[in-house]
Tab-separated table of C-alpha atoms in Angstrom:
chain	number	residue	atom	x	y	z
A	64	MET	CA	21.407	-8.220	29.160
A	65	MET	CA	20.444	-11.859	28.882
A	66	SER	CA	19.364	-13.418	25.473
A	67	ILE	CA	18.826	-16.656	23.966
A	68	GLU	CA	19.732	-16.935	20.240
A	69	ALA	CA	21.073	-19.230	17.666
A	70	ALA	CA	24.710	-19.217	16.518
A	71	ASP	CA	24.038	-17.032	13.597
A	72	GLY	CA	22.248	-14.434	15.792
A	73	VAL	CA	18.697	-15.370	14.474
A	74	VAL	CA	16.181	-16.840	16.958
A	75	LEU	CA	15.160	-20.232	15.674
A	76	GLY	CA	12.993	-23.125	16.711
A	77	GLN	CA	9.339	-24.060	16.958
A	78	ARG	CA	8.694	-22.007	19.980
A	79	PRO	CA	7.203	-18.484	19.397
A	80	ARG	CA	9.534	-15.551	19.565
A	81	LEU	CA	9.114	-13.050	22.408
A	82	LEU	CA	10.992	-9.831	22.944
A	83	VAL	CA	10.834	-8.335	26.496
A	84	ILE	CA	11.382	-4.642	26.788
A	85	GLU	CA	11.860	-3.551	30.398
A	86	ASP	CA	14.295	-1.060	31.867
A	87	HIS	CA	14.023	-2.481	35.395
A	88	ASP	CA	16.724	-5.193	35.734
A	89	GLY	CA	14.854	-7.294	38.351
A	90	ILE	CA	11.550	-7.406	36.371
A	91	ARG	CA	13.415	-8.156	33.166
A	92	SER	CA	15.343	-11.054	34.733
A	93	GLN	CA	12.113	-12.324	36.325
A	94	LEU	CA	10.234	-12.349	32.858
A	95	LEU	CA	13.261	-14.058	31.185
A	96	TRP	CA	13.424	-16.804	33.832
A	97	ALA	CA	9.584	-17.358	33.747
A	98	LEU	CA	9.059	-17.458	30.095
A	99	THR	CA	12.138	-18.970	28.562
A	100	GLY	CA	10.660	-22.549	28.799
A	101	ASP	CA	7.807	-21.662	26.396
A	102	TYR	CA	9.333	-19.032	24.231
A	103	GLU	CA	12.461	-18.000	22.419
A	104	VAL	CA	13.124	-14.923	24.528
A	105	GLU	CA	15.331	-11.954	24.062
A	106	ALA	CA	15.309	-8.925	26.299
A	107	ALA	CA	16.136	-5.274	26.002
A	108	GLY	CA	16.556	-2.480	28.478
A	109	ASN	CA	16.075	0.578	26.278
A	110	ALA	CA	14.618	1.682	22.951
A	111	ALA	CA	17.651	1.539	20.761
A	112	GLU	CA	18.493	-1.974	21.994
A	113	ALA	CA	14.881	-3.009	21.600
A	114	LEU	CA	14.657	-1.942	18.075
A	115	GLU	CA	17.892	-3.765	17.267
A	116	HIS	CA	16.522	-6.991	18.613
A	117	PHE	CA	13.070	-6.443	17.081
A	118	GLU	CA	14.534	-5.872	13.542
A	119	ARG	CA	16.631	-8.985	13.782
A	120	MET	CA	14.076	-11.518	15.374
A	121	ARG	CA	10.740	-10.206	14.214
A	122	PRO	CA	8.938	-11.527	17.298
A	123	GLU	CA	5.364	-12.709	17.286
A	124	VAL	CA	4.755	-11.039	20.612
A	125	VAL	CA	6.441	-8.226	22.597
A	126	THR	CA	6.088	-7.185	26.190
A	127	LEU	CA	6.711	-3.350	26.330
A	128	ASP	CA	7.210	-1.259	29.476
A	129	LEU	CA	5.456	2.070	28.680
A	130	GLY	CA	7.549	3.728	31.585
A	131	LEU	CA	10.763	3.937	29.504
A	132	PRO	CA	12.501	7.310	30.032
A	133	PRO	CA	11.275	10.039	27.620
A	134	ASP	CA	13.282	10.911	24.611
A	135	PRO	CA	14.936	14.426	24.029
A	136	SER	CA	11.604	15.793	22.500
A	137	GLY	CA	9.736	14.983	25.707
A	138	ALA	CA	7.571	12.304	24.174
A	139	THR	CA	6.982	9.067	25.928
A	140	GLU	CA	9.700	6.677	24.737
A	141	GLY	CA	7.344	3.681	25.290
A	142	MET	CA	4.670	5.163	23.050
A	143	ARG	CA	7.176	6.202	20.387
A	144	LEU	CA	8.715	2.715	20.443
A	145	LEU	CA	5.204	1.067	20.256
A	146	GLY	CA	4.450	3.099	17.103
A	147	GLU	CA	7.839	2.368	15.482
A	148	MET	CA	7.560	-1.391	15.992
A	149	LEU	CA	3.971	-1.599	14.608
A	150	ARG	CA	4.987	0.465	11.649
A	151	ARG	CA	7.721	-2.095	10.924
A	152	GLU	CA	5.744	-5.108	11.549
A	153	SER	CA	1.991	-4.556	11.934
A	154	ARG	CA	1.134	-8.116	12.834
A	155	THR	CA	3.325	-8.250	15.905
A	156	LYS	CA	1.214	-8.455	19.177
A	157	VAL	CA	2.547	-5.874	21.696
A	158	LEU	CA	1.461	-6.268	25.296
A	159	VAL	CA	2.212	-2.990	27.163
A	160	VAL	CA	3.015	-2.877	30.851
A	161	THR	CA	2.429	0.139	32.934
A	162	GLY	CA	1.806	1.332	36.543
A	163	ASN	CA	-1.550	1.692	38.349
A	164	THR	CA	-1.353	5.402	38.013
A	165	ASP	CA	-0.753	5.516	34.240
A	166	GLN	CA	-3.837	3.725	32.845
A	167	GLU	CA	-4.542	6.480	30.468
A	168	ASN	CA	-1.377	5.826	28.563
A	169	ALA	CA	-2.213	2.158	28.477
A	170	LEU	CA	-5.597	2.973	26.809
A	171	SER	CA	-3.837	5.323	24.475
A	172	ALA	CA	-1.530	2.476	23.506
A	173	ILE	CA	-4.427	0.146	22.831
A	174	ARG	CA	-5.805	2.936	20.482
A	175	THR	CA	-2.476	2.990	18.704
A	176	GLY	CA	-2.460	-0.649	18.042
A	177	ALA	CA	-1.348	-2.500	21.174
A	178	PHE	CA	-2.817	-5.925	21.684
A	179	ASP	CA	-3.443	-5.697	25.489
A	180	TYR	CA	-2.040	-4.021	28.597
A	181	PHE	CA	-0.973	-5.175	32.069
A	182	LEU	CA	-0.660	-3.162	35.261
A	183	LYS	CA	2.419	-3.791	37.590
A	184	PRO	CA	3.025	-5.792	39.509
A	185	ILE	CA	2.598	-8.553	36.768
A	186	GLU	CA	0.781	-11.736	37.555
A	187	LEU	CA	2.885	-14.362	35.643
A	188	ASP	CA	-0.075	-16.913	35.253
A	189	GLU	CA	-2.342	-14.275	33.736
A	190	LEU	CA	0.512	-13.055	31.481
A	191	ARG	CA	1.125	-16.589	30.224
A	192	VAL	CA	-2.640	-16.902	29.305
A	193	VAL	CA	-2.627	-13.695	27.292
A	194	LEU	CA	0.684	-14.386	25.576
A	195	ARG	CA	-0.697	-17.762	24.425
A	196	ARG	CA	-3.822	-16.029	23.016
A	197	ALA	CA	-1.690	-13.462	21.196
A	198	VAL	CA	0.441	-16.010	19.655
A	199	GLN	CA	-2.538	-17.954	18.502
A	200	ILE	CA	-4.179	-14.871	16.893
A	201	HIS	CA	-0.805	-13.924	15.253
A	202	ARG	CA	-0.468	-17.423	13.745
A	203	LEU	CA	-4.094	-17.337	12.549
A	204	GLU	CA	-3.496	-13.945	10.769
A	205	GLN	CA	-0.267	-15.357	9.190
A	206	GLU	CA	-2.348	-18.279	7.852
A	207	ASN	CA	-4.997	-16.005	6.550
A	208	GLU	CA	-2.286	-13.775	4.710
A	209	ALA	CA	-0.787	-16.977	3.237
A	210	ARG	CA	-4.245	-18.070	1.911
A	211	GLU	CA	-4.701	-14.519	0.323
A	212	ARG	CA	-1.292	-14.766	-1.310
A	213	ASN	CA	-2.110	-18.235	-2.670
A	214	ARG	CA	-5.382	-16.912	-4.001
A	215	GLU	CA	-3.562	-14.268	-5.946
A	216	ALA	CA	-0.867	-16.544	-7.147
A	217	ASP	CA	-3.149	-19.501	-8.262
A	218	GLY	CA	-5.695	-17.327	-9.806
A	219	GLN	CA	-8.516	-18.437	-7.491
A	220	PHE	CA	-10.605	-15.503	-8.790
A	221	GLY	CA	-9.760	-16.314	-12.355
A	222	GLU	CA	-9.561	-13.002	-14.308
A	223	LEU	CA	-11.516	-11.004	-11.783
A	224	LEU	CA	-9.568	-7.887	-10.629
A	225	GLY	CA	-10.490	-5.101	-8.331
A	226	VAL	CA	-9.130	-2.954	-5.451
A	227	SER	CA	-12.349	-1.245	-4.715
A	228	PRO	CA	-14.438	-1.945	-1.560
A	229	GLN	CA	-17.275	-3.035	-3.863
A	230	MET	CA	-15.191	-5.743	-5.620
A	231	HIS	CA	-13.595	-6.896	-2.352
A	232	GLU	CA	-17.048	-7.410	-0.970
A	233	LEU	CA	-18.057	-9.229	-4.108
A	234	PHE	CA	-15.132	-11.488	-3.862
A	235	THR	CA	-16.103	-12.330	-0.215
A	236	LEU	CA	-19.497	-13.343	-1.441
A	237	ILE	CA	-18.189	-15.502	-4.165
A	238	ASP	CA	-16.099	-17.398	-1.523
A	239	ARG	CA	-19.324	-17.916	0.450
A	240	VAL	CA	-21.601	-19.045	-2.189
A	241	ALA	CA	-19.233	-21.148	-4.424
A	242	PRO	CA	-19.163	-24.225	-2.239
A	243	SER	CA	-22.981	-24.565	-2.172
A	244	THR	CA	-25.348	-25.995	-4.785
A	245	THR	CA	-27.660	-22.832	-4.425
A	246	THR	CA	-28.912	-21.198	-7.433
A	247	VAL	CA	-27.397	-17.704	-7.931
A	248	LEU	CA	-28.677	-14.695	-9.854
A	249	ILE	CA	-25.929	-12.329	-11.068
A	250	THR	CA	-27.181	-8.822	-11.883
A	251	GLY	CA	-25.428	-5.927	-13.418
A	252	GLU	CA	-25.104	-3.713	-16.509
A	253	SER	CA	-23.930	-5.127	-19.834
A	254	GLY	CA	-20.198	-5.347	-20.031
A	255	THR	CA	-19.446	-5.745	-16.229
A	256	GLY	CA	-18.325	-9.315	-16.518
A	257	LYS	CA	-21.245	-11.397	-15.214
A	258	GLU	CA	-20.096	-14.532	-17.106
A	259	LEU	CA	-16.668	-14.144	-15.430
A	260	ILE	CA	-18.407	-14.098	-11.988
A	261	ALA	CA	-20.332	-17.270	-12.932
A	262	ARG	CA	-17.175	-19.032	-14.107
A	263	THR	CA	-15.326	-18.039	-11.000
A	264	ILE	CA	-18.142	-19.496	-8.863
A	265	HIS	CA	-17.855	-22.708	-10.847
A	266	GLN	CA	-13.984	-22.880	-10.594
A	267	ARG	CA	-14.129	-22.455	-6.888
A	268	SER	CA	-16.981	-24.990	-6.301
A	269	PRO	CA	-16.812	-28.745	-5.805
A	270	ARG	CA	-18.016	-29.004	-9.326
A	271	ARG	CA	-14.918	-27.470	-10.722
A	272	ASP	CA	-13.896	-30.576	-12.521
A	273	GLY	CA	-17.276	-30.920	-14.263
A	274	PRO	CA	-18.427	-28.946	-17.315
A	275	PHE	CA	-19.339	-25.160	-17.268
A	276	ILE	CA	-21.929	-24.682	-20.101
A	277	PRO	CA	-23.071	-21.161	-20.952
A	278	ILE	CA	-26.006	-20.239	-23.014
A	279	ASN	CA	-27.145	-16.737	-23.871
A	280	CYS	CA	-30.842	-16.780	-23.766
A	281	GLY	CA	-31.224	-13.510	-25.703
A	282	ALA	CA	-28.959	-14.513	-28.633
A	283	ILE	CA	-30.933	-17.718	-29.708
A	284	PRO	CA	-34.351	-17.419	-31.430
A	285	GLU	CA	-37.287	-18.499	-29.323
A	286	THR	CA	-38.201	-21.356	-31.698
A	287	LEU	CA	-34.670	-22.867	-31.176
A	288	LEU	CA	-33.991	-22.021	-27.495
A	289	GLU	CA	-36.046	-24.871	-26.080
A	290	ALA	CA	-34.207	-27.439	-27.959
A	291	GLU	CA	-30.935	-25.670	-27.014
A	292	LEU	CA	-31.868	-25.890	-23.327
A	293	PHE	CA	-33.649	-29.319	-23.119
A	294	GLY	CA	-32.438	-31.195	-26.208
A	295	HIS	CA	-34.687	-33.210	-28.568
A	296	GLU	CA	-35.235	-36.652	-29.936
A	297	LYS	CA	-34.768	-37.845	-33.467
A	298	GLY	CA	-37.852	-36.759	-35.606
A	299	ALA	CA	-39.158	-34.493	-33.012
A	300	PHE	CA	-39.497	-31.735	-35.595
A	301	THR	CA	-38.421	-30.989	-39.023
A	302	GLY	CA	-34.693	-31.005	-39.336
A	303	ALA	CA	-34.263	-33.211	-36.114
A	304	HIS	CA	-32.346	-35.999	-37.978
A	305	VAL	CA	-30.560	-37.221	-34.800
A	306	ARG	CA	-31.107	-37.186	-30.948
A	307	ARG	CA	-29.380	-34.114	-29.488
A	308	GLN	CA	-28.612	-33.434	-25.781
A	309	GLY	CA	-29.552	-29.929	-24.562
A	310	ARG	CA	-27.350	-27.529	-22.619
A	311	LEU	CA	-28.786	-28.617	-19.345
A	312	GLU	CA	-28.000	-32.246	-19.939
A	313	LEU	CA	-24.421	-31.339	-21.225
A	314	ALA	CA	-23.777	-29.707	-17.855
A	315	GLN	CA	-24.434	-32.968	-15.900
A	316	GLY	CA	-22.146	-32.946	-12.810
A	317	GLY	CA	-21.236	-29.266	-13.485
A	318	THR	CA	-22.791	-25.844	-13.912
A	319	CYS	CA	-25.204	-24.409	-16.549
A	320	PHE	CA	-25.013	-20.667	-16.857
A	321	LEU	CA	-28.205	-18.841	-18.180
A	322	ASP	CA	-27.154	-15.506	-19.419
A	323	GLU	CA	-29.900	-12.872	-20.020
A	324	ILE	CA	-32.570	-15.014	-18.336
A	325	SER	CA	-35.038	-12.303	-18.653
A	326	GLU	CA	-35.287	-13.071	-22.289
A	327	LEU	CA	-36.907	-16.480	-21.861
A	328	SER	CA	-40.465	-16.757	-23.019
A	329	LEU	CA	-43.227	-17.460	-20.430
A	330	SER	CA	-43.587	-21.097	-21.753
A	331	LEU	CA	-39.864	-21.788	-21.312
A	332	GLN	CA	-39.852	-20.143	-17.895
A	333	VAL	CA	-42.460	-22.739	-16.900
A	334	LYS	CA	-40.231	-25.497	-18.052
A	335	LEU	CA	-37.100	-24.072	-16.432
A	336	LEU	CA	-39.062	-23.687	-13.142
A	337	ARG	CA	-40.129	-27.298	-13.201
A	338	PHE	CA	-36.541	-28.370	-13.779
A	339	LEU	CA	-35.295	-26.200	-10.847
A	340	GLN	CA	-37.871	-27.852	-8.564
A	341	ASP	CA	-37.363	-31.587	-9.503
A	342	HIS	CA	-34.112	-31.576	-11.429
A	343	GLN	CA	-35.542	-33.617	-14.222
A	344	ILE	CA	-36.028	-32.768	-17.884
A	345	GLU	CA	-37.910	-34.299	-20.913
A	346	ARG	CA	-36.251	-33.828	-24.278
A	347	ILE	CA	-38.544	-32.313	-27.061
A	348	GLY	CA	-40.347	-35.346	-28.606
A	349	GLY	CA	-39.487	-37.688	-25.725
A	350	ARG	CA	-41.337	-39.274	-22.887
A	351	GLU	CA	-38.512	-40.271	-20.618
A	352	ARG	CA	-37.843	-38.229	-17.497
A	353	ILE	CA	-33.989	-37.577	-17.301
A	354	SER	CA	-32.599	-36.794	-13.849
A	355	LEU	CA	-29.704	-34.262	-13.802
A	356	ASP	CA	-27.268	-33.081	-11.169
A	357	VAL	CA	-26.675	-29.597	-12.421
A	358	ARG	CA	-26.238	-26.284	-10.565
A	359	VAL	CA	-27.815	-23.306	-12.385
A	360	LEU	CA	-26.491	-19.785	-12.354
A	361	ALA	CA	-28.395	-17.110	-14.085
A	362	ALA	CA	-27.674	-13.381	-15.005
A	363	THR	CA	-29.517	-10.576	-16.290
A	364	ASN	CA	-28.967	-6.817	-17.088
A	365	ALA	CA	-32.795	-6.160	-16.848
A	366	ASP	CA	-34.957	-5.065	-13.966
A	367	LEU	CA	-36.784	-8.301	-13.161
A	368	SER	CA	-39.060	-6.402	-10.632
A	369	ARG	CA	-40.293	-4.373	-13.513
A	370	ALA	CA	-40.583	-7.422	-15.712
A	371	MET	CA	-42.685	-9.162	-13.102
A	372	ALA	CA	-44.922	-6.141	-12.665
A	373	GLN	CA	-45.434	-6.226	-16.451
A	374	ALA	CA	-46.198	-9.895	-16.471
A	375	LYS	CA	-43.143	-10.694	-18.556
A	376	PHE	CA	-41.266	-12.594	-15.941
A	377	ARG	CA	-42.842	-15.265	-13.537
A	378	GLU	CA	-42.646	-14.471	-9.861
A	379	ASP	CA	-42.278	-18.016	-8.791
A	380	LEU	CA	-39.360	-18.445	-11.212
A	381	TYR	CA	-37.684	-15.271	-9.913
A	382	PHE	CA	-37.818	-16.399	-6.360
A	383	ARG	CA	-36.425	-19.743	-7.431
A	384	VAL	CA	-33.386	-18.402	-9.245
A	385	SER	CA	-32.717	-15.530	-6.795
A	386	VAL	CA	-31.971	-17.406	-3.660
A	387	ILE	CA	-28.694	-15.448	-3.659
A	388	VAL	CA	-28.232	-12.220	-5.687
A	389	LEU	CA	-24.779	-10.895	-6.598
A	390	HIS	CA	-24.667	-7.499	-8.005
A	391	VAL	CA	-21.732	-6.537	-10.154
A	392	PRO	CA	-21.221	-2.797	-9.880
A	393	PRO	CA	-20.657	-0.645	-12.953
A	394	LEU	CA	-17.184	0.585	-13.662
A	395	ARG	CA	-18.143	4.243	-12.999
A	396	GLU	CA	-19.016	3.336	-9.425
A	397	ARG	CA	-15.528	1.919	-8.811
A	398	PRO	CA	-13.072	4.418	-10.365
A	399	GLU	CA	-10.114	2.990	-8.381
A	400	ASP	CA	-10.341	-0.166	-10.488
A	401	ILE	CA	-10.121	1.615	-13.905
A	402	LEU	CA	-6.248	1.909	-13.943
A	403	LEU	CA	-5.673	-1.512	-12.550
A	404	LEU	CA	-7.891	-3.120	-15.232
A	405	ALA	CA	-6.435	-0.844	-17.872
A	406	SER	CA	-2.846	-1.764	-17.114
A	407	THR	CA	-3.578	-5.501	-16.817
A	408	LEU	CA	-5.431	-5.476	-20.209
A	409	PHE	CA	-2.586	-3.493	-21.711
A	410	ARG	CA	-0.056	-5.985	-20.681
A	411	ARG	CA	-2.033	-8.786	-21.994
A	412	LEU	CA	-3.154	-7.312	-25.201
A	413	LYS	CA	0.268	-5.829	-26.289
A	414	GLU	CA	1.589	-9.372	-26.405
A	415	GLU	CA	-0.806	-10.176	-29.242
A	416	ILE	CA	1.324	-7.768	-31.520
A	417	PRO	CA	4.911	-9.166	-31.694
A	418	GLY	CA	7.661	-6.660	-32.475
A	419	ARG	CA	5.821	-3.596	-30.930
A	420	THR	CA	7.597	-1.675	-28.068
A	421	LEU	CA	4.849	-0.410	-26.001
A	422	THR	CA	5.693	0.556	-22.405
A	423	GLY	CA	2.595	2.178	-20.921
A	424	PHE	CA	0.360	5.255	-20.871
A	425	THR	CA	1.088	8.955	-20.917
A	426	PRO	CA	-0.074	10.988	-17.972
A	427	GLU	CA	-2.810	12.385	-20.119
A	428	ALA	CA	-4.062	9.014	-21.044
A	429	LEU	CA	-4.235	7.908	-17.406
A	430	GLN	CA	-6.341	11.085	-16.710
A	431	ALA	CA	-8.572	10.421	-19.709
A	432	LEU	CA	-9.068	6.850	-18.574
A	433	THR	CA	-10.163	7.880	-14.996
A	434	GLY	CA	-12.348	10.688	-16.359
A	435	HIS	CA	-14.384	8.635	-18.856
A	436	PRO	CA	-17.851	7.421	-17.637
A	437	TRP	CA	-17.518	3.958	-19.158
A	438	PRO	CA	-21.124	3.306	-20.284
A	439	GLY	CA	-19.981	-0.010	-21.782
A	440	ASN	CA	-18.115	-0.940	-18.567
A	441	VAL	CA	-15.166	-3.399	-18.723
A	442	ARG	CA	-16.080	-4.557	-22.267
A	443	GLU	CA	-15.751	-0.997	-23.495
A	444	LEU	CA	-12.425	-0.597	-21.595
A	445	GLU	CA	-11.017	-3.763	-23.129
A	446	ASN	CA	-12.068	-2.519	-26.650
A	447	ARG	CA	-10.384	0.920	-26.220
A	448	ILE	CA	-7.251	-0.681	-24.835
A	449	ARG	CA	-7.148	-3.054	-27.819
A	450	ARG	CA	-7.627	-0.180	-30.216
A	451	ALA	CA	-4.882	1.833	-28.597
A	452	VAL	CA	-2.410	-1.205	-28.717
A	453	VAL	CA	-3.130	-1.479	-32.374
A	454	LEU	CA	-2.935	2.161	-33.442
A	455	SER	CA	-0.366	3.616	-31.066
A	456	ALA	CA	2.568	5.064	-33.027
A	457	GLY	CA	4.892	5.525	-30.084
A	458	PRO	CA	5.943	3.621	-27.006
A	459	LEU	CA	3.188	5.290	-24.879
A	460	VAL	CA	-0.500	5.294	-25.344
A	461	THR	CA	-2.057	8.616	-25.626
A	462	PRO	CA	-5.708	9.810	-25.253
A	463	GLU	CA	-6.047	9.958	-29.021
A	464	ASP	CA	-4.973	6.254	-29.240
A	465	LEU	CA	-7.912	5.392	-26.810
A	466	ASP	CA	-10.256	7.764	-28.683
A	467	LEU	CA	-10.892	9.710	-25.440
A	468	SER	CA	-10.788	13.293	-24.407
A	469	PRO	CA	-10.691	14.752	-20.923
A	470	SER	CA	-14.008	14.970	-19.255
A	471	PRO	CA	-15.343	18.179	-17.545
A	472	PRO	CA	-14.280	18.346	-13.872
A	473	GLU	CA	-16.695	16.934	-11.319
A	474	LEU	CA	-17.912	19.271	-8.542
A	475	LEU	CA	-16.415	18.185	-5.263
A	476	THR	CA	-15.790	19.526	-1.822
A	477	LEU	CA	-12.161	20.495	-1.165
A	478	LYS	CA	-11.730	17.548	1.176
A	479	ASP	CA	-13.050	15.070	-1.266
A	480	ALA	CA	-11.136	16.548	-4.111
A	481	ARG	CA	-7.834	16.267	-2.044
A	482	GLU	CA	-8.558	12.563	-1.112
A	483	ARG	CA	-9.484	11.650	-4.608
A	484	VAL	CA	-6.407	13.405	-6.195
A	485	GLU	CA	-4.114	11.784	-3.480
A	486	ARG	CA	-5.652	8.300	-4.262
A	487	GLN	CA	-5.354	8.713	-8.028
A	488	VAL	CA	-1.659	9.875	-7.707
A	489	VAL	CA	-0.840	6.730	-5.619
A	490	VAL	CA	-2.754	4.394	-7.984
A	491	GLU	CA	-0.984	5.923	-11.085
A	492	ALA	CA	2.341	5.567	-9.353
A	493	LEU	CA	1.558	1.913	-8.693
A	494	VAL	CA	0.522	1.325	-12.170
A	495	ARG	CA	3.606	2.775	-13.601
A	496	ALA	CA	5.867	1.016	-11.063
A	497	GLU	CA	3.914	-2.325	-11.573
A	498	GLY	CA	3.334	-2.581	-7.905
A	499	ASN	CA	7.069	-1.801	-6.695
A	500	ILE	CA	6.568	0.217	-3.570
A	501	THR	CA	10.063	1.656	-3.641
A	502	HIS	CA	9.852	2.935	-7.226
A	503	ALA	CA	6.251	4.139	-6.641
A	504	ALA	CA	7.311	6.032	-3.609
A	505	GLN	CA	10.319	7.575	-5.279
A	506	GLU	CA	8.123	8.656	-8.317
A	507	ILE	CA	5.894	10.767	-6.116
A	508	GLY	CA	8.681	11.993	-3.752
A	509	VAL	CA	7.795	10.417	-0.468
A	510	SER	CA	9.404	7.784	1.742
A	511	ARG	CA	8.456	4.154	1.926
A	512	PRO	CA	6.932	4.506	5.322
A	513	THR	CA	4.778	7.491	4.129
A	514	PHE	CA	3.873	5.459	0.950
A	515	HIS	CA	2.777	2.528	3.165
A	516	ASP	CA	0.520	4.885	5.178
A	517	LEU	CA	-1.032	6.091	1.895
A	518	LEU	CA	-1.658	2.625	0.927
A	519	SER	CA	-3.320	1.836	4.262
A	520	ARG	CA	-5.370	5.147	4.211
A	521	HIS	CA	-6.754	4.356	0.752
A	522	GLY	CA	-7.150	0.586	1.223
A	523	LEU	CA	-4.730	-0.276	-1.694
A	524	ASP	CA	-2.793	-3.511	-2.049
A	525	PRO	CA	0.376	-3.172	-4.238
A	526	ARG	CA	0.330	-6.856	-5.178
A	527	GLN	CA	-2.819	-6.173	-7.207
A	528	PHE	CA	-0.704	-4.036	-9.660
A	529	ARG	CA	2.120	-6.354	-10.242
A	530	ALA	CA	2.547	-7.857	-13.611
């Protein structure tokens, strides 16, 4: 067998790594001779030899002869080897090679995860083109994964956490809207974290170095809210002893977040609409038009469609602030996020009490967390975790510490119940093992490959559970 390798046995260099798996000596030699100039090439003539090379060199691309002799069980050795390589390194691009009479196996290999297939005899020019495309896609996937790792490492999403499909979709939308200057309306129930969403949009925008100025429109009396938003001149009204800038003016060059925008009076809605149209304000008692460069983000837990039907919210303002709408799902609709959020909040809050030796949750507490409907959403979850950290008498948090009791079981089909229980078992193991796959797999009594299959089946990322 011919091979090209560094002195330490590891293939090195800037050229992509290619493993040729072919039991025919003549074809193997031809491919080595033709491709060595562009790739760091190693070759193998059987499955055992191929796996040894594969484990050591971790190639970007592999050419695999599907016609390897069958193993003792009668299974096609080429198909078995394809599955094993993809299990060890799913990013590897495998190009399968087969004869004209065996196209069905080639199509089956594609369904298994092969990148492409070739029929013998191999056209070298065509093979070179497909190999280059495979390498390019492999590198793009590596770059995307690196960006994802960096996103998690540098907190690009701030304090936002979630492994549910709904939250992943929300993260994608945040990525898309953050770089623009478009007004965004964030909707969702109270306690779902709408202000965190707004802060994350600001932090990921070109305005990140500018101010982020929030104002809760429902927490300030109507008589004071106009001055809070637009500012006032000295002597504009009783008590206005000095000129004061409003929140919009303080947000110059940055972002102003209007929480509970549905609480604005109709007269203030008119003034806000005028600002969104021309980006100019007048302080109360002033005559000067002040131009501002401010992005406005708004949020509400109210049904603005109903408010418009009741003439409590202006339709023209609604269409101005809702150019893009981001909906934050309630916690009860994403149960897979509950334990992740609970474990993260627990690790953070227990540090506020020095000297306490708290290690985690009892199994009953984990079940109580996942069974609770969470009407107060993440805010309620944080409050209950804080209560438990303060009151827990032992090293483990109990349902009593959380002031929770088991909920009546939900009626499910047998298939749904099995899938939900399986997912919950995996999530609980990841929570207790803090994302360590080996420990989590050992805890539920399965092998690492089986645990990886479970992670893939349920769309779970163990990195999300690490401390």
